[in-house]
Amino acid sequence: MNQDVPGAGALDYHICHYGASRLVFRGPLRRPDGPFAVCLGGSQTFGKFVQHPWPDRLEHLTGLPTVNLGCANAGLDAFLGDPTVLAMVADAAVTVIQLTGAQKVSNRYYAVHPRRNDRFLGPTPLMRHVFFDVDFTEFHFTRHLVTALADRAPDRFPALLTELRTVWLTRMRRLLKQAGGRRIVLWMADHAPDAAAGDTDPWGIDADLLQALQPDCDEIVQAVTSPRARALGTDGMIFAGLQAAVAQGLPGPAAHDETATAVADALRRVLT
């Protein structure tokens, strides 16, 4: 049952830090003795509003100690800029990277916050030149920014989209190259990757980008939420009343179960 009464106690995420990292991770703190897996990603991997996120369930299914390095609102820049994370990725037997949106990377048009990559810090001179008629002071989040620009300047937006997808692919490859063990890329969404990038999560990512990543990883897992899991909505999620709208946009326990099963199957294959 949802804990959706205003003022009710929030879910205890056992927040923790690793080494000198300034990123906030889902706990409890893990220090595996022997081979282990690391799971990188955004709010879905962090498991917001979910008691047992998919990395926990993955460890239960495979027996391989698993460290959840999911970070709410993070994108690729947060992980690539963190030496502690990169060291753990280099030491892991398996690294699983949940795909995050292409709008969450600093690029030639704008900069994002180094840790909360969903935050828009400001436009570059190129951005001001191309989108000369836009008041950037109204934007605080990258998703709001890119969707607004797509609507207001459809003739100029494709150049920005191409830049974001190109930068995202380059940085995704760079992160995968840091892995010392097997590498699994995870598509975790309520729909399959389309032939063209749409305005859904992970934003800006499509089937072509996934295909481009195939030489850089051992497996690509498409964990598409089933109709049954979608129908359950926020059942089993833990949140206060004012958080209901946010919870509706995130996967619930059933979706995390399905994701863990799909990743566990891939993990067994790559370790065989």
One Martini backbone bead per residue (centre of mass of N, CA, C, O) as a GRO file, in nm:
protein
  272
    1MET     BB    1   0.098   0.034   0.019
    2ASN     BB    2   0.066   0.357   0.014
    3GLN     BB    3   0.251   0.637   0.148
    4ASP     BB    4   0.012   0.919   0.110
    5VAL     BB    5   0.034   1.089   0.368
    6PRO     BB    6   0.059   1.378   0.485
    7GLY     BB    7   0.355   1.355   0.688
    8ALA     BB    8   0.465   1.104   0.633
    9GLY     BB    9   0.704   0.892   0.639
   10ALA     BB   10   0.984   0.845   0.481
   11LEU     BB   11   1.196   0.688   0.300
   12ASP     BB   12   1.479   0.498   0.376
   13TYR     BB   13   1.790   0.530   0.194
   14HIS     BB   14   2.064   0.521   0.331
   15ILE     BB   15   2.255   0.740   0.291
   16CYS     BB   16   2.565   0.769   0.094
   17HIS     BB   17   2.927   0.746   0.071
   18TYR     BB   18   3.222   0.731  -0.144
   19GLY     BB   19   3.476   0.838  -0.029
   20ALA     BB   20   3.523   1.155  -0.200
   21SER     BB   21   3.246   1.166  -0.282
   22ARG     BB   22   2.961   1.398  -0.355
   23LEU     BB   23   2.773   1.186  -0.397
   24VAL     BB   24   2.444   1.047  -0.366
   25PHE     BB   25   2.356   0.735  -0.225
   26ARG     BB   26   2.231   0.427  -0.198
   27GLY     BB   27   2.170   0.231   0.062
   28PRO     BB   28   2.380   0.066   0.205
   29LEU     BB   29   2.694   0.042   0.261
   30ARG     BB   30   2.940  -0.104   0.040
   31ARG     BB   31   3.210  -0.376   0.090
   32PRO     BB   32   3.321  -0.586  -0.108
   33ASP     BB   33   3.448  -0.931  -0.097
   34GLY     BB   34   3.516  -0.935  -0.409
   35PRO     BB   35   3.319  -0.982  -0.646
   36PHE     BB   36   3.136  -0.721  -0.833
   37ALA     BB   37   2.866  -0.496  -0.881
   38VAL     BB   38   2.768  -0.208  -1.075
   39CYS     BB   39   2.514   0.059  -1.059
   40LEU     BB   40   2.421   0.294  -1.296
   41GLY     BB   41   2.221   0.603  -1.253
   42GLY     BB   42   1.929   0.730  -1.177
   43SER     BB   43   1.630   0.736  -1.018
   44GLN     BB   44   1.570   0.439  -1.093
   45THR     BB   45   1.823   0.313  -0.956
   46PHE     BB   46   1.790   0.442  -0.680
   47GLY     BB   47   1.472   0.409  -0.601
   48LYS     BB   48   1.240   0.599  -0.591
   49PHE     BB   49   0.992   0.490  -0.362
   50VAL     BB   50   1.163   0.215  -0.326
   51GLN     BB   51   1.261  -0.033  -0.123
   52HIS     BB   52   1.356  -0.241  -0.375
   53PRO     BB   53   1.568  -0.208  -0.599
   54TRP     BB   54   1.704  -0.363  -0.867
   55PRO     BB   55   1.993  -0.411  -0.745
   56ASP     BB   56   1.892  -0.579  -0.507
   57ARG     BB   57   1.751  -0.799  -0.681
   58LEU     BB   58   2.000  -0.886  -0.836
   59GLU     BB   59   2.153  -1.008  -0.599
   60HIS     BB   60   1.936  -1.218  -0.527
   61LEU     BB   61   1.944  -1.367  -0.813
   62THR     BB   62   2.286  -1.405  -0.831
   63GLY     BB   63   2.488  -1.345  -0.567
   64LEU     BB   64   2.609  -1.073  -0.651
   65PRO     BB   65   2.754  -0.822  -0.535
   66THR     BB   66   2.583  -0.496  -0.509
   67VAL     BB   67   2.629  -0.159  -0.620
   68ASN     BB   68   2.451   0.138  -0.570
   69LEU     BB   69   2.506   0.421  -0.810
   70GLY     BB   70   2.257   0.563  -0.795
   71CYS     BB   71   2.148   0.903  -0.897
   72ALA     BB   72   1.965   1.155  -0.847
   73ASN     BB   73   1.964   1.342  -1.147
   74ALA     BB   74   2.166   1.194  -1.311
   75GLY     BB   75   2.439   1.176  -1.534
   76LEU     BB   76   2.731   1.136  -1.697
   77ASP     BB   77   2.893   1.372  -1.564
   78ALA     BB   78   2.887   1.274  -1.271
   79PHE     BB   79   3.063   1.015  -1.320
   80LEU     BB   80   3.308   1.129  -1.491
   81GLY     BB   81   3.370   1.346  -1.238
   82ASP     BB   82   3.425   1.074  -1.049
   83PRO     BB   83   3.686   0.898  -0.921
   84THR     BB   84   3.540   0.692  -0.739
   85VAL     BB   85   3.354   0.569  -0.947
   86LEU     BB   86   3.572   0.488  -1.157
   87ALA     BB   87   3.718   0.291  -0.964
   88MET     BB   88   3.476   0.096  -0.925
   89VAL     BB   89   3.440   0.028  -1.222
   90ALA     BB   90   3.727  -0.092  -1.261
   91ASP     BB   91   3.677  -0.327  -1.025
   92ALA     BB   92   3.445  -0.453  -1.157
   93ALA     BB   93   3.294  -0.730  -1.299
   94VAL     BB   94   3.027  -0.548  -1.327
   95THR     BB   95   2.866  -0.305  -1.544
   96VAL     BB   96   2.571  -0.108  -1.500
   97ILE     BB   97   2.400   0.113  -1.740
   98GLN     BB   98   2.171   0.345  -1.711
   99LEU     BB   99   1.994   0.532  -1.914
  100THR     BB  100   2.028   0.872  -1.983
  101GLY     BB  101   1.972   1.174  -2.081
  102ALA     BB  102   2.093   1.402  -2.330
  103GLN     BB  103   2.029   1.676  -2.158
  104LYS     BB  104   2.263   1.590  -1.917
  105VAL     BB  105   2.488   1.756  -2.088
  106SER     BB  106   2.749   1.918  -2.152
  107ASN     BB  107   2.798   2.178  -2.407
  108ARG     BB  108   2.807   2.418  -2.661
  109TYR     BB  109   2.524   2.551  -2.538
  110TYR     BB  110   2.542   2.419  -2.236
  111ALA     BB  111   2.527   2.396  -1.880
  112VAL     BB  112   2.567   2.172  -1.613
  113HIS     BB  113   2.553   2.032  -1.330
  114PRO     BB  114   2.799   1.822  -1.203
  115ARG     BB  115   2.570   1.646  -1.035
  116ARG     BB  116   2.296   1.791  -1.122
  117ASN     BB  117   2.212   1.727  -1.451
  118ASP     BB  118   1.915   1.873  -1.451
  119ARG     BB  119   2.070   2.143  -1.430
  120PHE     BB  120   2.064   2.471  -1.547
  121LEU     BB  121   2.324   2.715  -1.574
  122GLY     BB  122   2.377   2.799  -1.891
  123PRO     BB  123   2.461   2.972  -2.165
  124THR     BB  124   2.625   3.009  -2.446
  125PRO     BB  125   2.715   3.200  -2.705
  126LEU     BB  126   2.592   3.009  -2.911
  127MET     BB  127   2.308   2.997  -2.791
  128ARG     BB  128   2.252   3.303  -2.807
  129HIS     BB  129   2.278   3.314  -3.116
  130VAL     BB  130   2.071   3.098  -3.209
  131PHE     BB  131   1.873   3.187  -2.947
  132PHE     BB  132   1.810   3.516  -2.950
  133ASP     BB  133   1.478   3.499  -2.854
  134VAL     BB  134   1.569   3.388  -2.567
  135ASP     BB  135   1.487   3.356  -2.220
  136PHE     BB  136   1.700   3.192  -1.987
  137THR     BB  137   1.584   3.271  -1.695
  138GLU     BB  138   1.333   3.053  -1.704
  139PHE     BB  139   1.557   2.830  -1.662
  140HIS     BB  140   1.647   2.523  -1.452
  141PHE     BB  141   1.585   2.284  -1.654
  142THR     BB  142   1.666   2.079  -1.916
  143ARG     BB  143   1.390   1.971  -2.001
  144HIS     BB  144   1.250   2.242  -2.030
  145LEU     BB  145   1.441   2.360  -2.235
  146VAL     BB  146   1.419   2.154  -2.478
  147THR     BB  147   1.109   2.160  -2.510
  148ALA     BB  148   1.085   2.463  -2.562
  149LEU     BB  149   1.274   2.481  -2.812
  150ALA     BB  150   1.117   2.280  -2.990
  151ASP     BB  151   0.861   2.469  -2.997
  152ARG     BB  152   0.990   2.765  -3.070
  153ALA     BB  153   1.250   2.629  -3.262
  154PRO     BB  154   1.224   2.403  -3.507
  155ASP     BB  155   1.460   2.507  -3.704
  156ARG     BB  156   1.703   2.498  -3.464
  157PHE     BB  157   1.689   2.236  -3.285
  158PRO     BB  158   1.842   2.004  -3.442
  159ALA     BB  159   2.130   2.103  -3.370
  160LEU     BB  160   2.106   2.051  -3.068
  161LEU     BB  161   2.033   1.752  -3.077
  162THR     BB  162   2.289   1.658  -3.218
  163GLU     BB  163   2.483   1.751  -3.000
  164LEU     BB  164   2.369   1.583  -2.763
  165ARG     BB  165   2.402   1.301  -2.896
  166THR     BB  166   2.706   1.317  -2.948
  167VAL     BB  167   2.801   1.367  -2.660
  168TRP     BB  168   2.664   1.126  -2.527
  169LEU     BB  169   2.812   0.903  -2.687
  170THR     BB  170   3.100   0.978  -2.606
  171ARG     BB  171   3.052   0.949  -2.291
  172MET     BB  172   2.950   0.662  -2.287
  173ARG     BB  173   3.210   0.539  -2.401
  174ARG     BB  174   3.395   0.643  -2.178
  175LEU     BB  175   3.257   0.491  -1.945
  176LEU     BB  176   3.287   0.203  -2.058
  177LYS     BB  177   3.607   0.212  -2.065
  178GLN     BB  178   3.634   0.203  -1.741
  179ALA     BB  179   3.573  -0.087  -1.744
  180GLY     BB  180   3.712  -0.392  -1.612
  181GLY     BB  181   3.467  -0.551  -1.702
  182ARG     BB  182   3.168  -0.606  -1.763
  183ARG     BB  183   2.911  -0.470  -2.000
  184ILE     BB  184   2.593  -0.311  -1.927
  185VAL     BB  185   2.312  -0.194  -2.098
  186LEU     BB  186   2.024   0.006  -1.984
  187TRP     BB  187   1.685  -0.006  -2.073
  188MET     BB  188   1.453   0.197  -1.874
  189ALA     BB  189   1.110   0.162  -1.967
  190ASP     BB  190   0.768   0.199  -2.106
  191HIS     BB  191   0.941   0.167  -2.376
  192ALA     BB  192   1.067   0.128  -2.671
  193PRO     BB  193   1.294   0.198  -2.887
  194ASP     BB  194   1.297   0.416  -3.132
  195ALA     BB  195   1.381   0.539  -3.445
  196ALA     BB  196   1.315   0.809  -3.291
  197ALA     BB  197   1.355   1.068  -3.101
  198GLY     BB  198   1.180   1.157  -2.817
  199ASP     BB  199   0.969   1.291  -2.538
  200THR     BB  200   1.116   1.059  -2.366
  201ASP     BB  201   1.228   0.829  -2.150
  202PRO     BB  202   1.515   0.867  -2.257
  203TRP     BB  203   1.608   1.156  -2.369
  204GLY     BB  204   1.719   1.137  -2.712
  205ILE     BB  205   1.689   0.824  -2.726
  206ASP     BB  206   1.759   0.559  -2.959
  207ALA     BB  207   1.816   0.292  -3.162
  208ASP     BB  208   2.075   0.408  -3.291
  209LEU     BB  209   2.236   0.452  -3.027
  210LEU     BB  210   2.232   0.160  -2.936
  211GLN     BB  211   2.378   0.045  -3.181
  212ALA     BB  212   2.640   0.219  -3.139
  213LEU     BB  213   2.706   0.062  -2.853
  214GLN     BB  214   2.763  -0.243  -2.906
  215PRO     BB  215   3.090  -0.242  -2.928
  216ASP     BB  216   3.111  -0.128  -2.605
  217CYS     BB  217   2.953  -0.394  -2.519
  218ASP     BB  218   2.804  -0.699  -2.415
  219GLU     BB  219   2.512  -0.572  -2.339
  220ILE     BB  220   2.163  -0.505  -2.423
  221VAL     BB  221   1.897  -0.401  -2.215
  222GLN     BB  222   1.536  -0.432  -2.247
  223ALA     BB  223   1.335  -0.280  -1.996
  224VAL     BB  224   1.002  -0.317  -2.045
  225THR     BB  225   0.724  -0.231  -1.923
  226SER     BB  226   0.456  -0.387  -1.844
  227PRO     BB  227   0.120  -0.369  -1.841
  228ARG     BB  228   0.094  -0.464  -1.549
  229ALA     BB  229   0.292  -0.262  -1.418
  230ARG     BB  230   0.148  -0.008  -1.521
  231ALA     BB  231  -0.130  -0.067  -1.382
  232LEU     BB  232  -0.015  -0.038  -1.083
  233GLY     BB  233   0.164   0.198  -1.063
  234THR     BB  234   0.205   0.304  -0.718
  235ASP     BB  235   0.212   0.036  -0.610
  236GLY     BB  236   0.431   0.012  -0.328
  237MET     BB  237   0.490   0.295  -0.287
  238ILE     BB  238   0.682   0.554  -0.103
  239PHE     BB  239   0.485   0.844  -0.014
  240ALA     BB  240   0.391   1.153  -0.008
  241GLY     BB  241   0.133   1.337  -0.118
  242LEU     BB  242   0.316   1.559  -0.277
  243GLN     BB  243   0.467   1.304  -0.446
  244ALA     BB  244   0.273   1.171  -0.653
  245ALA     BB  245   0.356   1.294  -0.930
  246VAL     BB  246   0.643   1.181  -0.926
  247ALA     BB  247   0.576   0.877  -0.888
  248GLN     BB  248   0.418   0.840  -1.163
  249GLY     BB  249   0.711   0.877  -1.329
  250LEU     BB  250   0.791   0.606  -1.183
  251PRO     BB  251   0.896   0.307  -1.103
  252GLY     BB  252   0.782   0.028  -0.964
  253PRO     BB  253   0.822  -0.274  -0.819
  254ALA     BB  254   0.748  -0.438  -1.075
  255ALA     BB  255   0.957  -0.303  -1.262
  256HIS     BB  256   1.204  -0.383  -1.091
  257ASP     BB  257   1.168  -0.684  -1.120
  258GLU     BB  258   1.192  -0.698  -1.429
  259THR     BB  259   1.472  -0.572  -1.449
  260ALA     BB  260   1.629  -0.773  -1.276
  261THR     BB  261   1.572  -1.020  -1.454
  262ALA     BB  262   1.701  -0.912  -1.716
  263VAL     BB  263   1.986  -0.856  -1.598
  264ALA     BB  264   2.045  -1.138  -1.485
  265ASP     BB  265   2.050  -1.284  -1.754
  266ALA     BB  266   2.285  -1.117  -1.871
  267LEU     BB  267   2.495  -1.171  -1.651
  268ARG     BB  268   2.516  -1.474  -1.693
  269ARG     BB  269   2.616  -1.459  -1.984
  270VAL     BB  270   2.880  -1.277  -1.944
  271LEU     BB  271   3.000  -1.493  -1.715
  272THR     BB  272   3.020  -1.762  -1.903
   0.00000   0.00000   0.00000
